[in-house]
Tab-separated table of C-alpha atoms in Angstrom:
chain	number	residue	atom	x	y	z
A	1	MET	CA	-12.644	8.082	19.236
A	2	GLU	CA	-12.795	6.171	15.964
A	3	LYS	CA	-9.462	5.774	14.201
A	4	SER	CA	-8.759	6.482	10.540
A	5	TYR	CA	-7.140	3.848	8.336
A	6	ALA	CA	-6.046	4.407	4.756
A	7	MET	CA	-4.248	2.406	2.089
A	8	ASN	CA	-0.895	3.495	0.625
A	9	SER	CA	-1.499	6.658	-1.374
A	10	GLY	CA	-0.304	7.811	-4.787
A	11	ALA	CA	0.292	5.758	-7.925
A	12	GLY	CA	3.828	4.466	-7.339
A	13	PRO	CA	5.017	0.841	-7.135
A	14	LEU	CA	4.103	0.579	-3.426
A	15	SER	CA	0.677	2.230	-3.756
A	16	TYR	CA	-2.667	0.581	-3.227
A	17	ALA	CA	-3.627	1.750	-6.714
A	18	GLN	CA	-0.919	-0.503	-8.180
A	19	ASN	CA	-1.453	-3.414	-5.767
A	20	SER	CA	-5.174	-4.093	-5.485
A	21	SER	CA	-5.751	-6.933	-7.953
A	22	TYR	CA	-7.389	-9.009	-5.199
A	23	GLN	CA	-10.107	-6.396	-4.681
A	24	ARG	CA	-10.450	-5.925	-8.435
A	25	GLY	CA	-11.010	-9.663	-8.886
A	26	ILE	CA	-13.784	-9.633	-6.295
A	27	MET	CA	-15.364	-6.598	-7.945
A	28	GLU	CA	-15.293	-8.273	-11.359
A	29	ALA	CA	-16.875	-11.396	-9.864
A	30	ALA	CA	-19.723	-9.282	-8.485
A	31	LYS	CA	-20.386	-7.359	-11.715
A	32	VAL	CA	-22.996	-9.639	-13.309
A	33	MET	CA	-24.889	-10.080	-10.045
A	34	LEU	CA	-24.773	-6.342	-9.365
A	35	ASN	CA	-26.163	-5.492	-12.800
A	36	LYS	CA	-28.962	-8.027	-12.417
A	37	GLU	CA	-29.984	-6.802	-8.970
A	38	ILE	CA	-29.988	-3.141	-10.023
A	39	ASN	CA	-32.267	-4.042	-12.904
A	40	MET	CA	-34.619	-6.050	-10.690
A	41	LYS	CA	-34.628	-4.274	-7.326
A	42	LEU	CA	-33.988	-0.545	-7.832
A	43	ASP	CA	-37.575	0.780	-7.705
A	44	ILE	CA	-37.674	3.810	-10.011
A	45	GLN	CA	-41.396	4.386	-9.458
A	46	LYS	CA	-40.957	4.498	-5.696
A	47	LEU	CA	-37.931	6.786	-5.883
A	48	SER	CA	-40.271	9.474	-7.246
A	49	LEU	CA	-37.488	11.593	-8.698
A	50	THR	CA	-38.521	15.061	-9.821
A	51	ALA	CA	-37.588	16.217	-13.323
A	52	SER	CA	-34.632	18.213	-11.993
A	53	GLU	CA	-33.529	15.813	-9.255
A	54	PRO	CA	-30.407	13.687	-9.766
A	55	LEU	CA	-30.222	10.036	-8.852
A	56	ARG	CA	-27.696	9.948	-6.023
A	57	ILE	CA	-25.176	7.123	-5.628
A	58	ALA	CA	-22.673	6.598	-2.807
A	59	ASP	CA	-19.607	4.365	-2.874
A	60	LEU	CA	-18.531	3.774	0.722
A	61	GLY	CA	-14.924	2.875	1.487
A	62	CYS	CA	-13.845	3.646	-2.073
A	63	SER	CA	-10.074	3.884	-1.340
A	64	SER	CA	-7.802	5.600	-3.870
A	65	GLY	CA	-7.162	3.285	-6.817
A	66	PRO	CA	-8.785	2.597	-10.189
A	67	ASN	CA	-11.090	-0.063	-8.738
A	68	ALA	CA	-13.477	2.603	-7.450
A	69	ILE	CA	-13.702	4.198	-10.901
A	70	LEU	CA	-14.346	0.860	-12.595
A	71	ALA	CA	-16.932	-0.178	-10.009
A	72	MET	CA	-18.781	3.100	-10.426
A	73	GLN	CA	-18.741	2.779	-14.210
A	74	ASN	CA	-20.354	-0.655	-13.845
A	75	ILE	CA	-23.045	0.778	-11.572
A	76	VAL	CA	-23.724	3.779	-13.802
A	77	ASP	CA	-23.969	1.569	-16.902
A	78	ALA	CA	-26.427	-0.737	-15.118
A	79	ILE	CA	-28.625	2.163	-13.993
A	80	GLU	CA	-28.608	3.743	-17.452
A	81	ASN	CA	-29.494	0.396	-19.003
A	82	LYS	CA	-32.412	0.035	-16.593
A	83	PHE	CA	-33.861	3.376	-17.632
A	84	GLN	CA	-33.335	2.694	-21.341
A	85	THR	CA	-34.868	-0.793	-21.353
A	86	ASN	CA	-37.368	-0.982	-18.492
A	87	GLU	CA	-38.240	2.599	-17.614
A	88	LYS	CA	-38.907	4.173	-20.990
A	89	SER	CA	-41.616	6.352	-19.476
A	90	HIS	CA	-38.950	7.984	-17.308
A	91	LYS	CA	-36.212	10.186	-18.685
A	92	SER	CA	-32.760	9.089	-17.523
A	93	PRO	CA	-31.848	11.410	-14.644
A	94	GLU	CA	-28.536	13.098	-14.049
A	95	LEU	CA	-26.302	11.105	-11.725
A	96	GLN	CA	-24.595	12.476	-8.617
A	97	VAL	CA	-21.893	10.171	-7.219
A	98	TYR	CA	-20.340	10.477	-3.767
A	99	PHE	CA	-17.013	8.747	-3.180
A	100	ASN	CA	-16.500	8.148	0.532
A	101	ASP	CA	-13.566	6.975	2.592
A	102	GLN	CA	-11.636	7.898	5.718
A	103	VAL	CA	-10.242	11.407	6.057
A	104	GLY	CA	-6.726	10.100	5.375
A	105	ASN	CA	-7.702	8.645	1.999
A	106	ASP	CA	-5.861	9.955	-1.069
A	107	PHE	CA	-8.854	11.567	-2.778
A	108	ASN	CA	-6.595	13.629	-5.045
A	109	SER	CA	-5.150	10.494	-6.643
A	110	LEU	CA	-8.656	9.073	-7.006
A	111	PHE	CA	-9.990	12.196	-8.705
A	112	GLY	CA	-7.004	12.189	-11.044
A	113	LEU	CA	-8.187	8.831	-12.398
A	114	PHE	CA	-11.596	10.078	-13.536
A	115	PRO	CA	-12.241	9.542	-17.262
A	116	PHE	CA	-12.286	12.711	-19.359
A	117	GLU	CA	-15.955	12.231	-20.228
A	118	LYS	CA	-17.579	10.584	-17.232
A	119	LYS	CA	-21.359	10.174	-17.082
A	120	TYR	CA	-21.845	11.555	-13.585
A	121	TYR	CA	-21.096	14.466	-11.284
A	122	ALA	CA	-18.631	13.442	-8.582
A	123	SER	CA	-17.596	14.626	-5.151
A	124	GLY	CA	-15.605	13.248	-2.232
A	125	VAL	CA	-17.114	12.672	1.197
A	126	PRO	CA	-14.450	12.086	3.873
A	127	GLY	CA	-15.510	10.369	7.079
A	128	SER	CA	-16.328	7.045	8.676
A	129	PHE	CA	-19.207	5.030	7.233
A	130	HIS	CA	-19.917	3.699	10.727
A	131	GLY	CA	-21.825	6.938	11.304
A	132	ARG	CA	-24.028	9.353	9.357
A	133	LEU	CA	-22.537	10.867	6.200
A	134	PHE	CA	-25.566	12.131	4.231
A	135	PRO	CA	-28.933	13.854	4.825
A	136	SER	CA	-32.004	11.757	5.537
A	137	SER	CA	-33.539	9.902	2.560
A	138	SER	CA	-31.021	11.473	0.188
A	139	LEU	CA	-29.415	8.386	-1.403
A	140	HIS	CA	-30.913	6.110	-4.043
A	141	PHE	CA	-28.156	3.533	-4.460
A	142	VAL	CA	-25.384	2.669	-2.000
A	143	HIS	CA	-22.410	0.476	-2.831
A	144	SER	CA	-19.495	-0.786	-0.764
A	145	SER	CA	-16.884	-3.336	-1.819
A	146	CYS	CA	-14.131	-4.906	0.318
A	147	ALA	CA	-14.456	-2.216	3.002
A	148	LEU	CA	-16.720	-3.582	5.735
A	149	CYS	CA	-14.002	-5.959	6.944
A	150	TRP	CA	-12.256	-2.884	8.399
A	151	LEU	CA	-13.300	-2.262	11.993
A	152	SER	CA	-13.916	1.177	13.451
A	153	ASN	CA	-11.466	0.432	16.259
A	154	VAL	CA	-9.211	-2.307	17.582
A	155	PRO	CA	-11.456	-4.548	19.730
A	156	LYS	CA	-11.635	-3.743	23.424
A	157	GLY	CA	-9.412	-5.853	25.630
A	158	VAL	CA	-6.941	-7.236	23.097
A	159	GLU	CA	-4.239	-4.777	24.213
A	160	ASP	CA	-4.992	-5.038	27.954
A	161	LYS	CA	-2.783	-7.450	29.930
A	162	ALA	CA	-5.507	-7.916	32.536
A	163	ASP	CA	-8.166	-8.902	29.988
A	164	PRO	CA	-8.802	-12.530	28.935
A	165	ALA	CA	-8.753	-11.253	25.333
A	166	TRP	CA	-5.191	-9.898	25.629
A	167	ASN	CA	-3.514	-10.767	22.333
A	168	HIS	CA	0.052	-11.282	23.561
A	169	GLY	CA	2.687	-11.662	20.844
A	170	ARG	CA	0.232	-11.401	17.947
A	171	ILE	CA	-1.269	-8.648	15.796
A	172	HIS	CA	-4.534	-10.333	14.740
A	173	TYR	CA	-7.007	-12.971	15.901
A	174	THR	CA	-5.514	-15.570	13.579
A	175	GLY	CA	-3.683	-18.128	15.702
A	176	ALA	CA	-4.960	-16.469	18.892
A	177	PRO	CA	-7.072	-17.817	21.799
A	178	LYS	CA	-10.826	-17.953	21.344
A	179	GLU	CA	-11.323	-14.904	23.566
A	180	VAL	CA	-9.422	-12.772	21.065
A	181	PHE	CA	-11.512	-14.042	18.163
A	182	GLU	CA	-14.708	-13.331	20.118
A	183	ALA	CA	-13.551	-9.774	20.870
A	184	TYR	CA	-13.052	-9.187	17.150
A	185	SER	CA	-16.441	-10.710	16.334
A	186	ASP	CA	-18.167	-8.521	18.935
A	187	GLN	CA	-16.543	-5.388	17.514
A	188	PHE	CA	-17.604	-6.338	13.982
A	189	CYS	CA	-21.205	-6.845	15.111
A	190	LYS	CA	-21.279	-3.430	16.791
A	191	ASP	CA	-19.793	-1.763	13.720
A	192	ILE	CA	-22.253	-3.336	11.284
A	193	GLU	CA	-25.144	-2.320	13.533
A	194	LEU	CA	-23.960	1.298	13.380
A	195	PHE	CA	-23.414	1.067	9.630
A	196	LEU	CA	-26.927	-0.278	9.010
A	197	GLN	CA	-28.599	2.262	11.293
A	198	ALA	CA	-26.881	5.144	9.508
A	199	ARG	CA	-27.693	3.863	6.018
A	200	ALA	CA	-31.322	3.186	6.946
A	201	LYS	CA	-31.739	6.904	7.625
A	202	GLU	CA	-29.882	7.988	4.481
A	203	ILE	CA	-31.444	5.736	1.816
A	204	ALA	CA	-34.656	6.993	0.231
A	205	PRO	CA	-37.752	4.779	-0.220
A	206	GLY	CA	-37.218	2.610	-3.294
A	207	GLY	CA	-33.443	2.735	-2.927
A	208	VAL	CA	-31.170	-0.264	-2.428
A	209	MET	CA	-27.747	-1.062	-0.999
A	210	ALA	CA	-25.260	-3.521	-2.513
A	211	LEU	CA	-22.414	-4.786	-0.333
A	212	VAL	CA	-19.467	-6.974	-1.277
A	213	VAL	CA	-17.933	-8.300	1.936
A	214	PRO	CA	-14.746	-10.402	2.298
A	215	ALA	CA	-15.639	-13.479	4.325
A	216	VAL	CA	-14.927	-17.080	5.278
A	217	PRO	CA	-17.339	-19.996	4.681
A	218	ASP	CA	-19.807	-21.074	7.381
A	219	VAL	CA	-18.377	-24.603	7.325
A	220	MET	CA	-15.032	-23.445	8.716
A	221	SER	CA	-14.532	-24.076	12.416
A	222	TYR	CA	-12.705	-21.621	14.683
A	223	PRO	CA	-9.341	-23.480	14.446
A	224	GLN	CA	-9.576	-23.490	10.644
A	225	ILE	CA	-10.288	-19.775	10.556
A	226	THR	CA	-7.159	-19.078	12.563
A	227	THR	CA	-4.775	-21.141	10.417
A	228	GLY	CA	-2.399	-19.905	7.732
A	229	SER	CA	-3.236	-16.209	7.717
A	230	GLU	CA	-0.915	-13.713	6.091
A	231	PHE	CA	-1.628	-11.373	8.986
A	232	GLU	CA	-0.303	-14.040	11.327
A	233	LEU	CA	2.787	-14.228	9.128
A	234	VAL	CA	3.330	-10.461	9.367
A	235	GLY	CA	3.002	-10.764	13.142
A	236	SER	CA	5.646	-13.487	13.241
A	237	CYS	CA	7.972	-11.212	11.248
A	238	LEU	CA	7.529	-8.484	13.851
A	239	MET	CA	8.313	-10.998	16.600
A	240	ASP	CA	11.474	-11.964	14.713
A	241	MET	CA	12.440	-8.298	14.678
A	242	ALA	CA	11.783	-8.139	18.425
A	243	LYS	CA	14.263	-10.989	18.951
A	244	MET	CA	16.750	-9.019	16.853
A	245	GLY	CA	16.233	-5.971	19.101
A	246	ILE	CA	14.734	-3.825	16.347
A	247	VAL	CA	11.307	-3.470	18.002
A	248	SER	CA	10.075	-4.356	21.482
A	249	GLU	CA	7.560	-7.068	22.344
A	250	GLU	CA	5.695	-4.467	24.386
A	251	LYS	CA	5.271	-2.398	21.225
A	252	ILE	CA	3.914	-5.436	19.375
A	253	ASP	CA	1.463	-6.151	22.202
A	254	THR	CA	-0.087	-2.711	21.670
A	255	PHE	CA	-0.562	-3.211	17.933
A	256	ASN	CA	-3.511	-5.163	16.510
A	257	LEU	CA	-4.953	-5.054	13.010
A	258	PRO	CA	-8.551	-3.729	12.869
A	259	ILE	CA	-9.625	-6.289	10.251
A	260	TYR	CA	-12.249	-9.028	10.610
A	261	TYR	CA	-13.653	-11.578	8.174
A	262	THR	CA	-17.260	-12.511	8.842
A	263	SER	CA	-19.227	-15.554	7.645
A	264	PRO	CA	-22.543	-15.712	5.748
A	265	LYS	CA	-24.419	-16.947	8.813
A	266	GLU	CA	-22.947	-14.307	11.113
A	267	LEU	CA	-23.627	-11.422	8.722
A	268	GLN	CA	-27.160	-12.599	8.015
A	269	GLY	CA	-27.846	-12.774	11.747
A	270	ILE	CA	-26.591	-9.233	12.331
A	271	ILE	CA	-28.743	-7.811	9.523
A	272	GLU	CA	-31.853	-9.665	10.667
A	273	ARG	CA	-31.424	-8.625	14.314
A	274	ASN	CA	-30.882	-5.020	13.267
A	275	GLY	CA	-34.222	-4.987	11.441
A	276	CYS	CA	-33.597	-1.890	9.316
A	277	PHE	CA	-33.244	-3.802	6.038
A	278	SER	CA	-34.701	-6.800	4.268
A	279	ILE	CA	-32.194	-9.189	2.709
A	280	GLU	CA	-32.997	-9.452	-0.990
A	281	LYS	CA	-29.902	-11.538	-1.738
A	282	LEU	CA	-26.985	-12.953	0.226
A	283	ASP	CA	-24.773	-15.182	-1.914
A	284	ILE	CA	-21.191	-16.376	-1.951
A	285	LEU	CA	-19.392	-14.993	-4.993
A	286	ASP	CA	-17.699	-17.294	-7.460
A	287	ILE	CA	-14.276	-15.626	-7.611
A	288	PRO	CA	-11.619	-16.769	-10.095
A	289	LYS	CA	-8.915	-18.547	-8.106
A	290	GLN	CA	-6.065	-16.454	-9.479
A	291	HIS	CA	-7.553	-13.304	-7.972
A	292	ILE	CA	-7.557	-14.806	-4.466
A	293	THR	CA	-4.243	-16.616	-4.497
A	294	MET	CA	-1.996	-14.141	-6.380
A	295	PRO	CA	0.601	-16.776	-7.349
A	296	ASP	CA	3.324	-14.193	-8.017
A	297	LEU	CA	5.393	-13.807	-4.822
A	298	LYS	CA	6.444	-10.200	-5.426
A	299	GLN	CA	2.875	-9.161	-6.236
A	300	ARG	CA	1.570	-10.785	-3.079
A	301	ALA	CA	4.169	-9.128	-0.851
A	302	LEU	CA	3.505	-5.721	-2.430
A	303	TYR	CA	-0.234	-6.175	-1.915
A	304	MET	CA	0.212	-6.788	1.809
A	305	ARG	CA	2.536	-3.798	2.096
A	306	ALA	CA	0.080	-1.521	0.279
A	307	VAL	CA	-2.671	-2.503	2.721
A	308	LEU	CA	-0.739	-2.471	6.004
A	309	GLU	CA	2.215	-0.110	5.597
A	310	ALA	CA	0.506	3.050	6.832
A	311	LEU	CA	-0.823	1.305	9.952
A	312	ILE	CA	2.522	-0.287	10.789
A	313	GLU	CA	4.494	2.890	10.087
A	314	LYS	CA	2.252	4.945	12.356
A	315	HIS	CA	2.833	2.566	15.278
A	316	PHE	CA	6.434	1.386	14.803
A	317	GLY	CA	7.984	4.101	12.638
A	318	VAL	CA	9.069	4.255	9.022
A	319	GLU	CA	12.549	2.878	9.699
A	320	ILE	CA	11.381	-0.748	10.102
A	321	ILE	CA	9.167	-0.970	7.014
A	322	ASP	CA	11.618	-2.102	4.333
A	323	GLN	CA	13.230	-4.747	6.534
A	324	LEU	CA	9.879	-6.012	7.795
A	325	PHE	CA	8.540	-6.678	4.323
A	326	GLU	CA	11.840	-8.206	3.191
A	327	ILE	CA	11.490	-10.719	6.035
A	328	TYR	CA	7.831	-11.167	5.131
A	329	ALA	CA	8.606	-11.951	1.476
A	330	THR	CA	11.211	-14.527	2.532
A	331	LYS	CA	8.804	-16.211	4.955
A	332	LEU	CA	5.954	-16.066	2.470
A	333	SER	CA	8.021	-17.911	-0.141
A	334	LYS	CA	8.305	-20.875	2.256
A	335	SER	CA	4.776	-20.691	3.654
A	336	PRO	CA	1.775	-22.936	2.827
A	337	ILE	CA	-0.073	-19.688	2.135
A	338	PHE	CA	2.037	-19.297	-0.998
A	339	LEU	CA	3.057	-22.890	-1.737
A	340	ASN	CA	-0.461	-24.363	-1.426
A	341	PRO	CA	-2.798	-21.615	-2.696
A	342	ASP	CA	-5.661	-24.069	-3.263
A	343	ASP	CA	-5.938	-24.463	0.518
A	344	GLN	CA	-6.954	-20.840	0.965
A	345	LYS	CA	-10.559	-20.500	2.129
A	346	MET	CA	-11.208	-16.779	1.711
A	347	THR	CA	-14.274	-15.780	-0.270
A	348	ALA	CA	-16.629	-12.806	-0.539
A	349	LEU	CA	-20.339	-12.261	-0.066
A	350	PHE	CA	-22.681	-10.312	-2.317
A	351	VAL	CA	-25.467	-8.772	-0.249
A	352	LEU	CA	-28.390	-6.734	-1.560
A	353	LEU	CA	-30.514	-4.901	1.003
A	354	LYS	CA	-33.694	-2.830	0.814
A	355	PRO	CA	-34.764	-0.506	3.648
A	356	ASN	CA	-37.764	-1.740	5.595
A	357	GLU	CA	-40.811	0.511	5.534
A	358	ASN	CA	-40.901	0.750	9.337
A	359	LYS	CA	-37.170	1.451	9.738
């Protein structure tokens, strides 16, 4: 059964809403490219909207902070601009927007952030985007930003002592044997296949899908990929707590983060093998350095807590959380991750896909 993962809810100091500047920076970097591709590739003629039919937009993996609202405003503005400048023979349609995320997502906080006079009708759609969410040919534009790095499940084998991919003493593939990395890669490939198959059925002819995917460059070798990760640092903090008798090593060995960072070449290969979509664009985003590195120590520690706290609390219990992230902040302050931010290799991909006619 697929598991549900959600960011820290609410709007307090530990919430994802208050600690998602990294994702916001990526979204801002994608804005110009997104606007351009909507203008060029969204085929209004082929959509064949009736006079009373809304143009339907889905944001998949929206989470609960203001980033989803800002991203949707960018998309809505781009679509309206397309109708006003290039499609004068067509009246601008009403817009129906679906915000999707896991069932544990804080939709109430998200809906509370809506502007008083928004330009679209909105609804929440809880559920996993690795399966079907919408009726056939019902969507005209699909967007997802910083969500496809989340796996549907922890990869098979990484928590099995008898498996070569057993990830002993770690919580992620960073710093792990190659077998662990390959298990993560295999799971990501399976998940993207399911994602593409579902979207191919849901997107109407003429529609497009824009994805912003956290990634690492093709030029990085496996050892480089597994060096200096903040997830590895969190894992080392848990191991420190095991030595202190606060948690058990056995408990750590049954906890792995369901997060994977693909590469341009790998993602392109998955999409091409799947065959449901044509790749209209696949580019590496030019992201301002400050959005990736987060040079403020407190901000960086809060960001990691906002992303991982719910997962860690569910497995280890709430009583370890404060101490864990205190240890993490101390280690982070002495780590190359924080001291040498220019060495960080994370990036993001902008991908624009159109459904193939014979999907």
